[in-house]
Amino acid sequence: MTFLDWLPTIMIFLPVLGSLLLLVVPKTFRDEVAGLIAALTLGAGLAIWRGGGSELFRWDWIPPLGITYSVQLSGVSLALALVTAFMSFIAILYAARRIPNPGPMLSLILAMETGLIGIFAAQDLLLFYVFFEDALIPALLMLAMYGKAGRMKALVKFAAYTLFGSLLMLVSIIGVRYLGGSPTFAMVDLKANLVEGPAQTWLYLGFLAAMAVKLPLWPLHAWLPDFHEQNHDSGVPDVMGTLYKVGGYGLFTFGIPLFPDASLELRPILMGLAAFTALYAAWIAFRQTDWKRLLAYAGLSHMGFVALGVFSLNETAVIGAMYLLAFQNLYTGALFLSVGMVQERIGSLETRVGGVMTQAGALSGLTMALWFASIAVPGLAGFIGEFSILLGAYQVSPWLTFIAGITTIAAAAYALTAFQTTFWQARPLGAVGVRDLVHTEWLVLGLPLAVLILFGVYSAPALNLMQPAVRAVLSALGGN
């Protein structure tokens, strides 16, 4: 065992240890300690990347039940873990400045970071389920403790959808092992003992239900707009909620290898559902006048694109889907924080306040650049993901890809319309003044944008990291 083999475990559990440490650290030092823990976690991820990824670490956790502690960070899982660590650091940076007495929020961010990185590192199906559920608890607590007046209704809806999907996933997980005859829940053993026949399709549908909630996909998306609208105005919980959209990753890492025949059988239907989700969400986003609801539907539309790429089972499209899944976390999360900054200054999340750019040019300019990433302008990371998805999916289903492609036009329409009515038009007479970016706010918006530009112009490092993992997963299909 080398130190590199231990780094995934360190990266997983360091945040939750930091979360517990914040409970006993004096309030004076909580911000610094939380920031240090988040930075060290990101550093661990960068060290794994520099080392070329980690090898599989396996320990028989509960032998009588066949549950192992199997973790590995490489390829797509490493890319998503790095994005999670980076955006968690950004969220902590902003929460420490924006939220009064931020200790509990900082602790919940770190606790949720452990669950999210664990999801990406898990190579045991039941361990994946444990981390999947662990990440839910801090998300619910953030909403319950810091949400708005309607938070309990949103909380119940969010919990109900998630737990419904989780129950079906648990049944599928148990079925995959026992019907396939695998000795453990480890992916290595499960892939060597696949379930065959109609049972595979039924088990896939159960697993798909949970992942569709966490993509999300229509019609299992109804929790999403209320979840974002009722969360804290700062946008910090929304950043973590965006990172929790792990359904696309779950389908890629577990769905395709364990249910290859069902994935091929249901491909046309699922691609159609994904294309409809992308277009439907973009249309609804155009009608929103609340920034958080608009961003919620914009994120849903992007997840429709991710699903289209994954369900197509085409190498180019799947690589694009994972690329988009990773980098949409940056621009969507940063946009939520940008909206939080606007709300702090003018006291409203309405998209029709007008004239912010006349007084806050830097805030407006960075927000516009982030929107350009969101609508896939070339030169920014979002373009590479969306273009790759369309290019690959077209080879499988031209008409469904055309339907999804209309979304790119709709996205420009809703994004630029909302931006115009908030930032460009004249400020109403007697309206409060709007100050520009100060202190750490430059880093909170500038750092994600810098990464989006870097990987929009020079995508090779990320693509080289993801491509071998995608090819290995698709090999279960015997071709595209």
CSV table of N, CA, C and O in Angstrom, one decimal, residues 71-166:
chain,number,residue,atom,x,y,z
A,71,VAL,N,-13.0,1.5,-2.8
A,71,VAL,CA,-13.0,2.9,-3.3
A,71,VAL,C,-11.9,3.1,-4.3
A,71,VAL,O,-10.8,2.4,-4.2
A,72,GLN,N,-12.1,4.0,-5.2
A,72,GLN,CA,-11.1,4.3,-6.3
A,72,GLN,C,-11.5,5.7,-6.9
A,72,GLN,O,-12.6,5.9,-7.2
A,73,LEU,N,-10.5,6.5,-7.0
A,73,LEU,CA,-10.7,7.8,-7.7
A,73,LEU,C,-9.8,7.8,-8.9
A,73,LEU,O,-8.6,7.9,-8.8
A,74,SER,N,-10.4,7.7,-10.1
A,74,SER,CA,-9.7,7.8,-11.4
A,74,SER,C,-10.7,8.1,-12.5
A,74,SER,O,-11.9,7.8,-12.3
A,75,GLY,N,-10.2,8.6,-13.5
A,75,GLY,CA,-11.1,8.9,-14.7
A,75,GLY,C,-12.2,9.9,-14.3
A,75,GLY,O,-12.0,10.9,-13.7
A,76,VAL,N,-13.4,9.5,-14.7
A,76,VAL,CA,-14.6,10.4,-14.5
A,76,VAL,C,-14.8,10.6,-13.0
A,76,VAL,O,-15.1,11.7,-12.6
A,77,SER,N,-14.7,9.6,-12.1
A,77,SER,CA,-14.9,9.8,-10.7
A,77,SER,C,-13.9,10.8,-10.1
A,77,SER,O,-14.3,11.6,-9.3
A,78,LEU,N,-12.7,10.8,-10.5
A,78,LEU,CA,-11.7,11.8,-10.0
A,78,LEU,C,-12.1,13.2,-10.5
A,78,LEU,O,-12.0,14.1,-9.7
A,79,ALA,N,-12.5,13.3,-11.8
A,79,ALA,CA,-12.9,14.6,-12.3
A,79,ALA,C,-14.0,15.2,-11.5
A,79,ALA,O,-14.0,16.4,-11.1
A,80,LEU,N,-15.0,14.4,-11.2
A,80,LEU,CA,-16.2,14.9,-10.4
A,80,LEU,C,-15.8,15.2,-9.0
A,80,LEU,O,-16.4,16.1,-8.4
A,81,ALA,N,-15.0,14.3,-8.4
A,81,ALA,CA,-14.5,14.6,-7.0
A,81,ALA,C,-13.7,15.9,-6.9
A,81,ALA,O,-13.9,16.6,-5.9
A,82,LEU,N,-12.9,16.2,-7.9
A,82,LEU,CA,-12.2,17.4,-7.9
A,82,LEU,C,-13.1,18.6,-8.0
A,82,LEU,O,-12.9,19.6,-7.3
A,83,VAL,N,-14.1,18.5,-8.9
A,83,VAL,CA,-15.1,19.6,-9.0
A,83,VAL,C,-15.8,19.8,-7.7
A,83,VAL,O,-16.1,21.0,-7.3
A,84,THR,N,-16.2,18.7,-7.1
A,84,THR,CA,-16.9,18.8,-5.8
A,84,THR,C,-16.0,19.5,-4.7
A,84,THR,O,-16.5,20.4,-4.0
A,85,ALA,N,-14.8,19.1,-4.6
A,85,ALA,CA,-13.9,19.7,-3.7
A,85,ALA,C,-13.7,21.2,-4.0
A,85,ALA,O,-13.7,22.0,-3.0
A,86,PHE,N,-13.5,21.5,-5.2
A,86,PHE,CA,-13.3,22.9,-5.6
A,86,PHE,C,-14.5,23.8,-5.3
A,86,PHE,O,-14.4,24.9,-4.7
A,87,MET,N,-15.7,23.3,-5.7
A,87,MET,CA,-16.9,24.2,-5.4
A,87,MET,C,-17.3,24.2,-4.0
A,87,MET,O,-17.9,25.2,-3.5
A,88,SER,N,-17.0,23.1,-3.2
A,88,SER,CA,-17.2,23.2,-1.8
A,88,SER,C,-16.3,24.2,-1.1
A,88,SER,O,-16.7,25.0,-0.2
A,89,PHE,N,-15.1,24.3,-1.6
A,89,PHE,CA,-14.2,25.4,-1.1
A,89,PHE,C,-14.7,26.8,-1.4
A,89,PHE,O,-14.7,27.7,-0.6
A,90,ILE,N,-15.3,26.9,-2.7
A,90,ILE,CA,-15.9,28.2,-3.1
A,90,ILE,C,-17.1,28.5,-2.2
A,90,ILE,O,-17.3,29.7,-1.7
A,91,ALA,N,-17.9,27.5,-1.9
A,91,ALA,CA,-19.1,27.7,-1.1
A,91,ALA,C,-18.7,28.1,0.3
A,91,ALA,O,-19.4,29.0,0.9
A,92,ILE,N,-17.7,27.5,0.9
A,92,ILE,CA,-17.2,27.9,2.2
A,92,ILE,C,-16.7,29.3,2.2
A,92,ILE,O,-16.9,30.1,3.2
A,93,LEU,N,-15.9,29.7,1.2
A,93,LEU,CA,-15.4,31.0,1.1
A,93,LEU,C,-16.5,32.1,1.1
A,93,LEU,O,-16.3,33.1,1.8
A,94,TYR,N,-17.6,31.8,0.4
A,94,TYR,CA,-18.7,32.8,0.4
A,94,TYR,C,-19.5,32.7,1.6
A,94,TYR,O,-20.0,33.8,2.2
A,95,ALA,N,-19.8,31.5,2.1
A,95,ALA,CA,-20.7,31.4,3.3
A,95,ALA,C,-20.0,32.1,4.5
A,95,ALA,O,-20.7,32.7,5.3
A,96,ALA,N,-18.7,32.0,4.6
A,96,ALA,CA,-18.0,32.6,5.8
A,96,ALA,C,-18.2,34.1,5.8
A,96,ALA,O,-18.3,34.7,6.9
A,97,ARG,N,-18.4,34.7,4.6
A,97,ARG,CA,-18.6,36.2,4.6
A,97,ARG,C,-20.1,36.6,4.6
A,97,ARG,O,-20.4,37.6,5.2
A,98,ARG,N,-20.9,35.8,4.0
A,98,ARG,CA,-22.3,36.2,3.7
A,98,ARG,C,-23.2,35.8,4.9
A,98,ARG,O,-24.2,36.6,5.2
A,99,ILE,N,-23.1,34.7,5.5
A,99,ILE,CA,-24.1,34.2,6.4
A,99,ILE,C,-23.7,34.5,7.8
A,99,ILE,O,-22.6,34.2,8.3
A,100,PRO,N,-24.6,35.2,8.6
A,100,PRO,CA,-24.3,35.5,10.0
A,100,PRO,C,-24.1,34.2,10.8
A,100,PRO,O,-24.8,33.2,10.6
A,101,ASN,N,-23.1,34.2,11.7
A,101,ASN,CA,-22.8,33.0,12.5
A,101,ASN,C,-22.8,31.7,11.6
A,101,ASN,O,-23.6,30.8,11.7
A,102,PRO,N,-21.8,31.7,10.7
A,102,PRO,CA,-21.9,30.6,9.6
A,102,PRO,C,-21.4,29.2,10.1
A,102,PRO,O,-21.4,28.3,9.3
A,103,GLY,N,-21.1,29.1,11.4
A,103,GLY,CA,-20.5,27.8,11.8
A,103,GLY,C,-21.4,26.6,11.4
A,103,GLY,O,-20.8,25.6,10.8
A,104,PRO,N,-22.7,26.5,11.7
A,104,PRO,CA,-23.5,25.4,11.3
A,104,PRO,C,-23.5,25.1,9.8
A,104,PRO,O,-23.4,24.0,9.4
A,105,MET,N,-23.6,26.2,9.0
A,105,MET,CA,-23.6,26.0,7.6
A,105,MET,C,-22.3,25.5,7.1
A,105,MET,O,-22.3,24.6,6.2
A,106,LEU,N,-21.2,26.0,7.6
A,106,LEU,CA,-19.9,25.5,7.2
A,106,LEU,C,-19.7,24.0,7.6
A,106,LEU,O,-19.2,23.2,6.8
A,107,SER,N,-20.2,23.6,8.7
A,107,SER,CA,-20.2,22.2,9.2
A,107,SER,C,-21.0,21.3,8.2
A,107,SER,O,-20.5,20.2,7.9
A,108,LEU,N,-22.2,21.8,7.8
A,108,LEU,CA,-23.0,21.0,6.9
A,108,LEU,C,-22.4,20.9,5.5
A,108,LEU,O,-22.5,19.8,4.9
A,109,ILE,N,-21.8,22.0,5.0
A,109,ILE,CA,-21.1,21.9,3.7
A,109,ILE,C,-20.0,20.8,3.7
A,109,ILE,O,-20.0,20.0,2.8
A,110,LEU,N,-19.2,20.8,4.8
A,110,LEU,CA,-18.1,19.8,4.9
A,110,LEU,C,-18.7,18.4,5.0
A,110,LEU,O,-18.2,17.4,4.4
A,111,ALA,N,-19.8,18.2,5.8
A,111,ALA,CA,-20.4,16.9,6.0
A,111,ALA,C,-21.0,16.4,4.6
A,111,ALA,O,-20.8,15.2,4.3
A,112,MET,N,-21.6,17.3,3.9
A,112,MET,CA,-22.1,16.9,2.6
A,112,MET,C,-21.0,16.6,1.6
A,112,MET,O,-21.2,15.7,0.8
A,113,GLU,N,-19.9,17.3,1.7
A,113,GLU,CA,-18.8,17.0,0.8
A,113,GLU,C,-18.3,15.6,0.9
A,113,GLU,O,-18.0,14.9,0.0
A,114,THR,N,-18.3,15.1,2.2
A,114,THR,CA,-17.9,13.7,2.4
A,114,THR,C,-18.8,12.7,1.7
A,114,THR,O,-18.4,11.8,1.0
A,115,GLY,N,-20.1,13.0,1.8
A,115,GLY,CA,-21.1,12.1,1.1
A,115,GLY,C,-20.9,12.1,-0.4
A,115,GLY,O,-20.9,11.1,-1.1
A,116,LEU,N,-20.7,13.3,-1.0
A,116,LEU,CA,-20.6,13.5,-2.4
A,116,LEU,C,-19.3,12.8,-3.0
A,116,LEU,O,-19.3,12.1,-3.9
A,117,ILE,N,-18.2,13.1,-2.3
A,117,ILE,CA,-16.9,12.5,-2.8
A,117,ILE,C,-17.0,10.9,-2.6
A,117,ILE,O,-16.5,10.2,-3.4
A,118,GLY,N,-17.6,10.5,-1.5
A,118,GLY,CA,-17.8,9.1,-1.3
A,118,GLY,C,-18.7,8.4,-2.4
A,118,GLY,O,-18.4,7.3,-2.9
A,119,ILE,N,-19.7,9.2,-2.9
A,119,ILE,CA,-20.5,8.7,-4.1
A,119,ILE,C,-19.6,8.4,-5.3
A,119,ILE,O,-19.7,7.4,-5.9
A,120,PHE,N,-18.7,9.3,-5.6
A,120,PHE,CA,-17.8,9.2,-6.7
A,120,PHE,C,-16.7,8.2,-6.6
A,120,PHE,O,-16.3,7.6,-7.5
A,121,ALA,N,-16.3,8.0,-5.3
A,121,ALA,CA,-15.2,7.0,-5.1
A,121,ALA,C,-15.7,5.6,-4.9
A,121,ALA,O,-14.9,4.6,-5.1
A,122,ALA,N,-16.9,5.4,-4.5
A,122,ALA,CA,-17.4,4.0,-4.2
A,122,ALA,C,-17.4,3.1,-5.4
A,122,ALA,O,-17.8,3.4,-6.5
A,123,GLN,N,-16.8,1.9,-5.1
A,123,GLN,CA,-16.8,0.8,-6.1
A,123,GLN,C,-17.4,-0.4,-5.5
A,123,GLN,O,-17.2,-1.6,-6.0
A,124,ASP,N,-18.3,-0.2,-4.6
A,124,ASP,CA,-19.2,-1.2,-4.0
A,124,ASP,C,-20.6,-0.7,-4.1
A,124,ASP,O,-20.8,0.5,-3.6
A,125,LEU,N,-21.5,-1.4,-4.6
A,125,LEU,CA,-22.8,-0.8,-4.9
A,125,LEU,C,-23.6,-0.4,-3.6
A,125,LEU,O,-24.3,0.6,-3.6
A,126,LEU,N,-23.4,-1.2,-2.5
A,126,LEU,CA,-24.1,-0.9,-1.3
A,126,LEU,C,-23.4,0.3,-0.6
A,126,LEU,O,-24.0,1.2,0.0
A,127,LEU,N,-22.1,0.4,-0.8
A,127,LEU,CA,-21.3,1.6,-0.3
A,127,LEU,C,-21.8,2.8,-1.0
A,127,LEU,O,-21.9,3.9,-0.4
A,128,PHE,N,-22.0,2.7,-2.3
A,128,PHE,CA,-22.5,3.8,-3.1
A,128,PHE,C,-23.9,4.3,-2.5
A,128,PHE,O,-24.1,5.5,-2.3
A,129,TYR,N,-24.7,3.3,-2.1
A,129,TYR,CA,-26.0,3.6,-1.5
A,129,TYR,C,-25.9,4.4,-0.2
A,129,TYR,O,-26.6,5.3,0.1
A,130,VAL,N,-24.9,3.9,0.6
A,130,VAL,CA,-24.7,4.5,1.9
A,130,VAL,C,-24.3,6.0,1.8
A,130,VAL,O,-24.8,6.9,2.4
A,131,PHE,N,-23.3,6.3,0.9
A,131,PHE,CA,-22.9,7.6,0.7
A,131,PHE,C,-24.0,8.5,0.0
A,131,PHE,O,-24.2,9.7,0.3
A,132,PHE,N,-24.8,7.8,-0.9
A,132,PHE,CA,-25.9,8.5,-1.5
A,132,PHE,C,-26.9,9.0,-0.5
A,132,PHE,O,-27.4,10.2,-0.6
A,133,GLU,N,-27.2,8.2,0.5
A,133,GLU,CA,-28.1,8.6,1.6
A,133,GLU,C,-27.4,9.6,2.5
A,133,GLU,O,-28.1,10.5,3.1
A,134,ASP,N,-26.1,9.4,2.8
A,134,ASP,CA,-25.4,10.3,3.7
A,134,ASP,C,-25.5,11.8,3.2
A,134,ASP,O,-25.6,12.7,4.0
A,135,ALA,N,-25.3,12.0,1.9
A,135,ALA,CA,-25.3,13.3,1.4
A,135,ALA,C,-26.7,14.0,1.5
A,135,ALA,O,-26.8,15.2,1.5
A,136,LEU,N,-27.7,13.2,1.6
A,136,LEU,CA,-29.1,13.8,1.7
A,136,LEU,C,-29.3,14.5,3.1
A,136,LEU,O,-29.9,15.5,3.1
A,137,ILE,N,-28.7,14.0,4.1
A,137,ILE,CA,-29.0,14.5,5.5
A,137,ILE,C,-28.5,16.0,5.6
A,137,ILE,O,-29.3,16.9,6.0
A,138,PRO,N,-27.3,16.3,5.2
A,138,PRO,CA,-26.9,17.8,5.3
A,138,PRO,C,-27.7,18.7,4.4
A,138,PRO,O,-28.0,19.8,4.7
A,139,ALA,N,-28.1,18.1,3.2
A,139,ALA,CA,-28.9,18.9,2.3
A,139,ALA,C,-30.3,19.3,2.9
A,139,ALA,O,-30.8,20.4,2.8
A,140,LEU,N,-30.9,18.3,3.6
A,140,LEU,CA,-32.2,18.5,4.3
A,140,LEU,C,-32.0,19.5,5.4
A,140,LEU,O,-32.8,20.4,5.7
A,141,LEU,N,-30.9,19.4,6.2
A,141,LEU,CA,-30.7,20.3,7.3
A,141,LEU,C,-30.4,21.7,6.9
A,141,LEU,O,-30.9,22.6,7.6
A,142,MET,N,-29.7,21.9,5.8
A,142,MET,CA,-29.5,23.2,5.3
A,142,MET,C,-30.8,23.9,5.0
A,142,MET,O,-31.1,25.1,5.3
A,143,LEU,N,-31.7,23.2,4.3
A,143,LEU,CA,-33.0,23.7,3.9
A,143,LEU,C,-33.8,24.0,5.2
A,143,LEU,O,-34.5,25.0,5.3
A,144,ALA,N,-33.8,23.0,6.1
A,144,ALA,CA,-34.6,23.2,7.4
A,144,ALA,C,-34.1,24.3,8.2
A,144,ALA,O,-35.0,25.1,8.8
A,145,MET,N,-32.8,24.5,8.3
A,145,MET,CA,-32.3,25.5,9.2
A,145,MET,C,-32.2,26.9,8.6
A,145,MET,O,-32.3,27.9,9.3
A,146,TYR,N,-31.9,27.0,7.3
A,146,TYR,CA,-31.7,28.3,6.7
A,146,TYR,C,-32.7,28.7,5.6
A,146,TYR,O,-32.5,29.7,5.0
A,147,GLY,N,-33.7,27.8,5.4
A,147,GLY,CA,-34.6,28.1,4.3
A,147,GLY,C,-35.6,29.2,4.6
A,147,GLY,O,-35.7,29.7,5.7
A,148,LYS,N,-36.5,29.5,3.6
A,148,LYS,CA,-37.5,30.5,3.7
A,148,LYS,C,-38.8,30.0,4.3
A,148,LYS,O,-38.9,28.8,4.8
A,149,ALA,N,-39.8,30.8,4.2
A,149,ALA,CA,-41.1,30.5,4.9
A,149,ALA,C,-41.7,29.2,4.4
A,149,ALA,O,-42.3,28.4,5.2
A,150,GLY,N,-41.5,28.9,3.1
A,150,GLY,CA,-42.1,27.7,2.6
A,150,GLY,C,-41.2,26.5,2.5
A,150,GLY,O,-41.4,25.5,1.8
A,151,ARG,N,-40.2,26.5,3.4
A,151,ARG,CA,-39.1,25.5,3.3
A,151,ARG,C,-39.6,24.1,3.7
A,151,ARG,O,-39.2,23.1,3.2
A,152,MET,N,-40.6,24.0,4.6
A,152,MET,CA,-41.0,22.7,5.1
A,152,MET,C,-41.7,21.9,4.0
A,152,MET,O,-41.6,20.7,3.8
A,153,LYS,N,-42.5,22.6,3.2
A,153,LYS,CA,-43.2,22.0,2.1
A,153,LYS,C,-42.2,21.5,1.0
A,153,LYS,O,-42.3,20.3,0.5
A,154,ALA,N,-41.2,22.3,0.8
A,154,ALA,CA,-40.1,22.0,-0.2
A,154,ALA,C,-39.3,20.8,0.4
A,154,ALA,O,-38.9,19.9,-0.4
A,155,LEU,N,-39.0,20.8,1.7
A,155,LEU,CA,-38.3,19.8,2.3
A,155,LEU,C,-39.0,18.4,2.2
A,155,LEU,O,-38.3,17.4,1.9
A,156,VAL,N,-40.3,18.4,2.5
A,156,VAL,CA,-41.0,17.1,2.5
A,156,VAL,C,-41.0,16.6,1.0
A,156,VAL,O,-40.9,15.4,0.8
A,157,LYS,N,-41.2,17.5,0.1
A,157,LYS,CA,-41.3,17.1,-1.3
A,157,LYS,C,-39.9,16.5,-1.8
A,157,LYS,O,-39.8,15.4,-2.4
A,158,PHE,N,-38.8,17.2,-1.4
A,158,PHE,CA,-37.5,16.7,-1.7
A,158,PHE,C,-37.2,15.4,-1.1
A,158,PHE,O,-36.7,14.4,-1.7
A,159,ALA,N,-37.5,15.3,0.2
A,159,ALA,CA,-37.2,14.0,0.9
A,159,ALA,C,-38.1,12.9,0.4
A,159,ALA,O,-37.6,11.7,0.2
A,160,ALA,N,-39.3,13.1,0.0
A,160,ALA,CA,-40.2,12.1,-0.5
A,160,ALA,C,-39.8,11.5,-1.8
A,160,ALA,O,-39.7,10.3,-2.0
A,161,TYR,N,-39.4,12.4,-2.7
A,161,TYR,CA,-38.9,12.0,-4.0
A,161,TYR,C,-37.6,11.2,-3.9
A,161,TYR,O,-37.5,10.1,-4.5
A,162,THR,N,-36.7,11.7,-3.0
A,162,THR,CA,-35.4,11.0,-2.9
A,162,THR,C,-35.6,9.7,-2.2
A,162,THR,O,-35.0,8.7,-2.7
A,163,LEU,N,-36.4,9.6,-1.2
A,163,LEU,CA,-36.5,8.3,-0.4
A,163,LEU,C,-37.3,7.3,-1.3
A,163,LEU,O,-37.0,6.1,-1.2
A,164,PHE,N,-38.3,7.8,-2.1
A,164,PHE,CA,-39.0,6.9,-2.9
A,164,PHE,C,-38.0,6.2,-3.9
A,164,PHE,O,-38.0,5.0,-4.1
A,165,GLY,N,-37.2,7.0,-4.6
A,165,GLY,CA,-36.2,6.5,-5.5
A,165,GLY,C,-35.2,5.6,-4.8
A,165,GLY,O,-34.8,4.6,-5.3
A,166,SER,N,-34.8,6.0,-3.6
A,166,SER,CA,-33.8,5.2,-2.9
A,166,SER,C,-34.3,3.9,-2.5
A,166,SER,O,-33.5,2.9,-2.5
